[in-house]
C-alpha cells in the first residue's frame, strides 16, 4: 500500500464551481499534512497545511483532515482558470514528507 | 525574504559522470530536504539534513549523497550517472523539520545523454 494515495483522475470543473480533491494515507503516526500546487514546468508551491482534525480555511481554499479515517481533502471554492494545475498531497513524519502522485485540475472558463 | 535558491537550473551530463547540485535555504531555515521528481514516479524523497546531520534517507542507491554546511546550505551529489537519473531535482527548506511548512526551490533539471 502506498503511503499517500490520490486516486482521482484529472478533474474538470467549470469556472466558479467548487473543486474537491481527496487524499488517503496509510501511516497513522503522521503528524502533518500539506497541499501543494504545481503548475506545468514549475516547482511545487505550498497552499495549505493542517495538523489537527477538522477544517482549516484560507481564502478560497479549505483543507479537511480526518485522522480516524486517514484522509485529507482540499476544496477550492469559486474555481478560477489560474487554479488549473496539479495538486499534490503530502504527509509528514520522521523528518520526511511522503507525496501522492497528484491530481490534475482543469478549470473550464 | 529570499526563497530557496537552487543552482544550476539546468545540467546536461553523460552516463558515468558525476554531478553536484547546490541549495541555499530560506534565511532562518535549518532543515533542508531533497527530492527527485519524474513523470512516472512523482516526487520521491532523497534525504533530509538538519544541523549538518542527515536525519532521514529515502530508498535510493548509494550513488546519491548529500551534505549540509554550517550555514545550512546543502549540496547533493550523484556519481556514476545513469540514464534513469534524468529528472527534476528539488530542494525544500523548513524552519526545523519537514513536519513544518516546507518551501521548494525552482529545481535543477538534470538530463543524462
CSV table of C-alpha atoms in Angstrom, one decimal:
chain,number,residue,atom,x,y,z
A,1,UNK,CA,0.0,0.0,0.0
A,2,UNK,CA,1.3,3.4,-1.0
A,3,UNK,CA,1.9,5.9,1.8
A,4,UNK,CA,-0.2,8.6,0.2
A,5,UNK,CA,-2.8,7.9,-2.5
A,6,UNK,CA,-4.5,10.3,-4.7
A,7,UNK,CA,-6.7,8.1,-6.9
A,8,UNK,CA,-8.9,10.5,-8.8
A,9,UNK,CA,-8.1,11.1,-12.4
A,10,UNK,CA,-8.0,14.6,-14.0
A,11,UNK,CA,-10.7,16.8,-12.6
A,12,UNK,CA,-12.5,19.2,-14.9
A,13,UNK,CA,-14.6,21.9,-13.2
A,14,UNK,CA,-16.5,24.9,-14.6
A,15,UNK,CA,-15.2,28.4,-13.6
A,16,UNK,CA,-16.9,29.4,-10.4
A,17,UNK,CA,-17.6,25.9,-9.2
A,18,UNK,CA,-16.1,24.0,-6.3
A,19,UNK,CA,-13.2,21.6,-6.9
A,20,UNK,CA,-12.9,18.8,-4.4
A,21,UNK,CA,-9.7,16.7,-4.1
A,22,UNK,CA,-9.2,13.7,-1.8
A,23,UNK,CA,-6.1,12.0,-0.4
A,24,UNK,CA,-5.7,8.9,1.8
A,25,UNK,CA,-2.7,7.9,3.8
A,26,UNK,CA,-1.5,4.7,5.5
A,27,UNK,CA,0.7,6.0,8.3
A,28,UNK,CA,-1.4,6.6,11.4
A,29,UNK,CA,1.5,8.3,13.0
A,30,UNK,CA,1.6,11.1,10.5
A,31,UNK,CA,1.7,14.5,12.3
A,32,UNK,CA,1.3,17.0,9.5
A,33,UNK,CA,-0.4,17.2,6.1
A,34,UNK,CA,0.2,19.5,3.2
A,35,UNK,CA,-1.3,20.5,-0.1
A,36,UNK,CA,0.9,21.8,-2.8
A,37,UNK,CA,0.0,23.3,-6.2
A,38,UNK,CA,2.3,22.6,-9.2
A,39,UNK,CA,2.0,24.4,-12.5
A,40,UNK,CA,3.4,22.6,-15.5
A,41,UNK,CA,7.2,23.2,-15.7
A,42,UNK,CA,7.3,24.8,-12.2
A,43,UNK,CA,8.1,23.6,-8.7
A,44,UNK,CA,5.5,22.8,-6.1
A,45,UNK,CA,4.0,25.7,-4.2
A,46,UNK,CA,2.6,25.3,-0.7
A,47,UNK,CA,-1.0,26.3,-0.5
A,48,UNK,CA,-2.3,24.7,2.7
A,49,UNK,CA,-1.1,22.8,5.8
A,50,UNK,CA,-3.1,21.2,8.6
A,51,UNK,CA,-2.2,19.4,11.7
A,52,UNK,CA,-5.4,18.8,13.6
A,53,UNK,CA,-8.7,17.1,12.8
A,54,UNK,CA,-11.3,19.4,11.3
A,55,UNK,CA,-11.4,22.1,8.7
A,56,UNK,CA,-8.9,24.9,8.0
A,57,UNK,CA,-9.8,27.7,5.7
A,58,UNK,CA,-7.5,30.2,3.9
A,59,UNK,CA,-9.2,32.4,1.3
A,60,UNK,CA,-10.8,30.2,-1.4
A,61,UNK,CA,-9.1,27.0,0.0
A,62,UNK,CA,-10.3,24.7,2.7
A,63,UNK,CA,-8.4,21.7,4.0
A,64,UNK,CA,-10.2,19.0,5.9
A,65,UNK,CA,-8.4,16.3,8.0
A,66,UNK,CA,-10.0,13.2,9.4
A,67,UNK,CA,-7.3,11.1,11.2
A,68,UNK,CA,-9.7,8.4,12.2
A,69,UNK,CA,-10.5,7.7,8.5
A,70,UNK,CA,-7.0,8.6,7.4
A,71,UNK,CA,-7.9,11.1,4.7
A,72,UNK,CA,-7.3,14.7,4.0
A,73,UNK,CA,-9.2,16.7,1.4
A,74,UNK,CA,-8.9,20.1,-0.3
A,75,UNK,CA,-11.8,22.2,-1.5
A,76,UNK,CA,-11.2,25.1,-3.9
A,77,UNK,CA,-14.2,27.5,-4.0
A,78,UNK,CA,-15.0,29.8,-6.9
A,79,UNK,CA,-12.5,28.0,-9.1
A,80,UNK,CA,-10.6,30.2,-11.5
A,81,UNK,CA,-8.7,29.3,-14.7
A,82,UNK,CA,-5.5,30.2,-12.7
A,83,UNK,CA,-6.3,27.2,-10.4
A,84,UNK,CA,-5.6,24.8,-13.3
A,85,UNK,CA,-2.6,22.8,-12.1
A,86,UNK,CA,-1.6,19.6,-10.4
A,87,UNK,CA,-2.3,19.4,-6.7
A,88,UNK,CA,-0.1,17.2,-4.6
A,89,UNK,CA,-1.0,15.9,-1.2
A,90,UNK,CA,1.8,15.2,1.3
A,91,UNK,CA,2.1,13.7,4.8
A,92,UNK,CA,4.9,14.4,7.3
A,93,UNK,CA,6.5,12.0,9.7
A,94,UNK,CA,10.0,11.3,11.0
A,95,UNK,CA,11.6,14.2,9.2
A,96,UNK,CA,10.4,13.4,5.8
A,97,UNK,CA,7.4,14.2,3.5
A,98,UNK,CA,5.7,11.5,1.5
A,99,UNK,CA,3.9,12.7,-1.6
A,100,UNK,CA,1.0,11.4,-3.6
A,101,UNK,CA,1.2,11.3,-7.4
A,102,UNK,CA,-1.0,14.3,-7.7
A,103,UNK,CA,-4.4,15.2,-9.2
A,104,UNK,CA,-4.6,17.4,-12.3
A,105,UNK,CA,-7.3,20.1,-12.1
A,106,UNK,CA,-8.6,21.9,-15.2
A,107,UNK,CA,-10.9,24.9,-14.7
A,108,UNK,CA,-13.0,25.5,-17.8
A,109,UNK,CA,-13.9,29.1,-18.5
B,1,UNK,CA,12.7,37.4,2.1
B,2,UNK,CA,14.5,35.4,-0.5
B,3,UNK,CA,13.2,32.0,-1.3
B,4,UNK,CA,15.0,28.7,-1.7
B,5,UNK,CA,17.8,29.0,-4.3
B,6,UNK,CA,19.0,26.1,-6.4
B,7,UNK,CA,21.9,26.1,-8.8
B,8,UNK,CA,22.3,25.3,-11.6
B,9,UNK,CA,18.9,25.4,-13.1
B,10,UNK,CA,19.8,23.0,-16.0
B,11,UNK,CA,22.5,20.4,-16.4
B,12,UNK,CA,23.3,18.1,-19.2
B,13,UNK,CA,25.7,15.2,-18.4
B,14,UNK,CA,26.7,11.9,-19.9
B,15,UNK,CA,26.5,8.4,-18.4
B,16,UNK,CA,29.2,7.7,-15.9
B,17,UNK,CA,29.8,11.3,-15.0
B,18,UNK,CA,29.1,12.8,-11.6
B,19,UNK,CA,27.2,15.9,-10.7
B,20,UNK,CA,26.8,18.3,-7.7
B,21,UNK,CA,23.7,20.3,-7.1
B,22,UNK,CA,23.5,23.2,-4.7
B,23,UNK,CA,20.7,24.6,-2.5
B,24,UNK,CA,20.5,27.7,-0.3
B,25,UNK,CA,17.6,27.6,2.1
B,26,UNK,CA,15.3,30.4,3.2
B,27,UNK,CA,17.1,32.5,5.8
B,28,UNK,CA,16.5,31.1,9.2
B,29,UNK,CA,15.5,27.6,7.9
B,30,UNK,CA,17.8,24.9,9.1
B,31,UNK,CA,16.1,21.8,7.7
B,32,UNK,CA,16.8,21.0,4.0
B,33,UNK,CA,15.3,18.2,2.1
B,34,UNK,CA,16.0,16.9,-1.4
B,35,UNK,CA,13.5,15.2,-3.8
B,36,UNK,CA,13.6,13.6,-7.2
B,37,UNK,CA,10.6,14.2,-9.5
B,38,UNK,CA,10.0,12.2,-12.6
B,39,UNK,CA,6.8,11.8,-14.6
B,40,UNK,CA,6.5,8.1,-13.7
B,41,UNK,CA,7.4,8.1,-10.0
B,42,UNK,CA,6.3,11.5,-8.9
B,43,UNK,CA,8.1,13.3,-6.1
B,44,UNK,CA,10.4,10.9,-4.2
B,45,UNK,CA,12.2,11.8,-1.0
B,46,UNK,CA,16.0,11.5,-1.2
B,47,UNK,CA,17.3,12.8,2.2
B,48,UNK,CA,16.9,15.5,4.8
B,49,UNK,CA,19.6,17.4,6.7
B,50,UNK,CA,19.5,19.5,9.9
B,51,UNK,CA,22.5,21.0,11.6
B,52,UNK,CA,24.8,19.3,9.2
B,53,UNK,CA,23.4,15.8,10.1
B,54,UNK,CA,21.4,13.6,7.8
B,55,UNK,CA,18.3,12.7,9.8
B,56,UNK,CA,16.4,10.6,7.2
B,57,UNK,CA,17.2,9.0,3.9
B,58,UNK,CA,14.9,7.7,1.1
B,59,UNK,CA,15.2,4.5,-0.8
B,60,UNK,CA,17.9,5.5,-3.3
B,61,UNK,CA,21.2,3.8,-4.1
B,62,UNK,CA,24.4,5.0,-2.5
B,63,UNK,CA,25.3,6.9,-5.7
B,64,UNK,CA,23.1,9.6,-4.3
B,65,UNK,CA,24.7,11.5,-1.4
B,66,UNK,CA,24.4,14.9,0.2
B,67,UNK,CA,25.8,17.1,2.9
B,68,UNK,CA,24.9,20.3,4.7
B,69,UNK,CA,27.2,23.1,5.8
B,70,UNK,CA,27.2,25.1,9.0
B,71,UNK,CA,25.3,28.0,7.2
B,72,UNK,CA,22.5,25.4,6.3
B,73,UNK,CA,23.4,25.4,2.6
B,74,UNK,CA,23.2,22.0,1.2
B,75,UNK,CA,24.7,20.0,-1.7
B,76,UNK,CA,23.7,16.7,-3.3
B,77,UNK,CA,26.0,14.6,-5.4
B,78,UNK,CA,25.1,11.9,-7.8
B,79,UNK,CA,28.0,9.7,-9.0
B,80,UNK,CA,28.2,7.3,-12.0
B,81,UNK,CA,25.2,8.9,-13.6
B,82,UNK,CA,22.7,6.6,-15.3
B,83,UNK,CA,20.1,7.4,-17.9
B,84,UNK,CA,17.4,6.9,-15.3
B,85,UNK,CA,18.8,9.7,-13.2
B,86,UNK,CA,17.3,12.2,-15.6
B,87,UNK,CA,14.8,14.1,-13.5
B,88,UNK,CA,13.9,17.4,-11.8
B,89,UNK,CA,15.8,17.6,-8.5
B,90,UNK,CA,14.1,19.8,-6.0
B,91,UNK,CA,15.3,21.2,-2.7
B,92,UNK,CA,13.0,22.3,0.0
B,93,UNK,CA,13.6,24.1,3.3
B,94,UNK,CA,11.6,24.4,6.5
B,95,UNK,CA,12.4,26.0,9.9
B,96,UNK,CA,13.3,22.9,11.9
B,97,UNK,CA,11.6,19.9,10.4
B,98,UNK,CA,9.8,18.7,7.2
B,99,UNK,CA,6.8,18.4,9.6
B,100,UNK,CA,6.6,22.2,9.4
B,101,UNK,CA,5.7,24.1,6.2
B,102,UNK,CA,8.3,23.3,3.6
B,103,UNK,CA,9.1,25.6,0.6
B,104,UNK,CA,10.6,24.5,-2.6
B,105,UNK,CA,13.2,26.0,-4.9
B,106,UNK,CA,12.8,26.1,-8.6
B,107,UNK,CA,14.7,22.9,-9.1
B,108,UNK,CA,17.6,21.6,-11.2
B,109,UNK,CA,16.6,19.9,-14.4
B,110,UNK,CA,19.2,17.1,-15.0
B,111,UNK,CA,19.4,15.4,-18.4
B,112,UNK,CA,21.6,12.4,-19.0
B,113,UNK,CA,22.7,11.6,-22.5
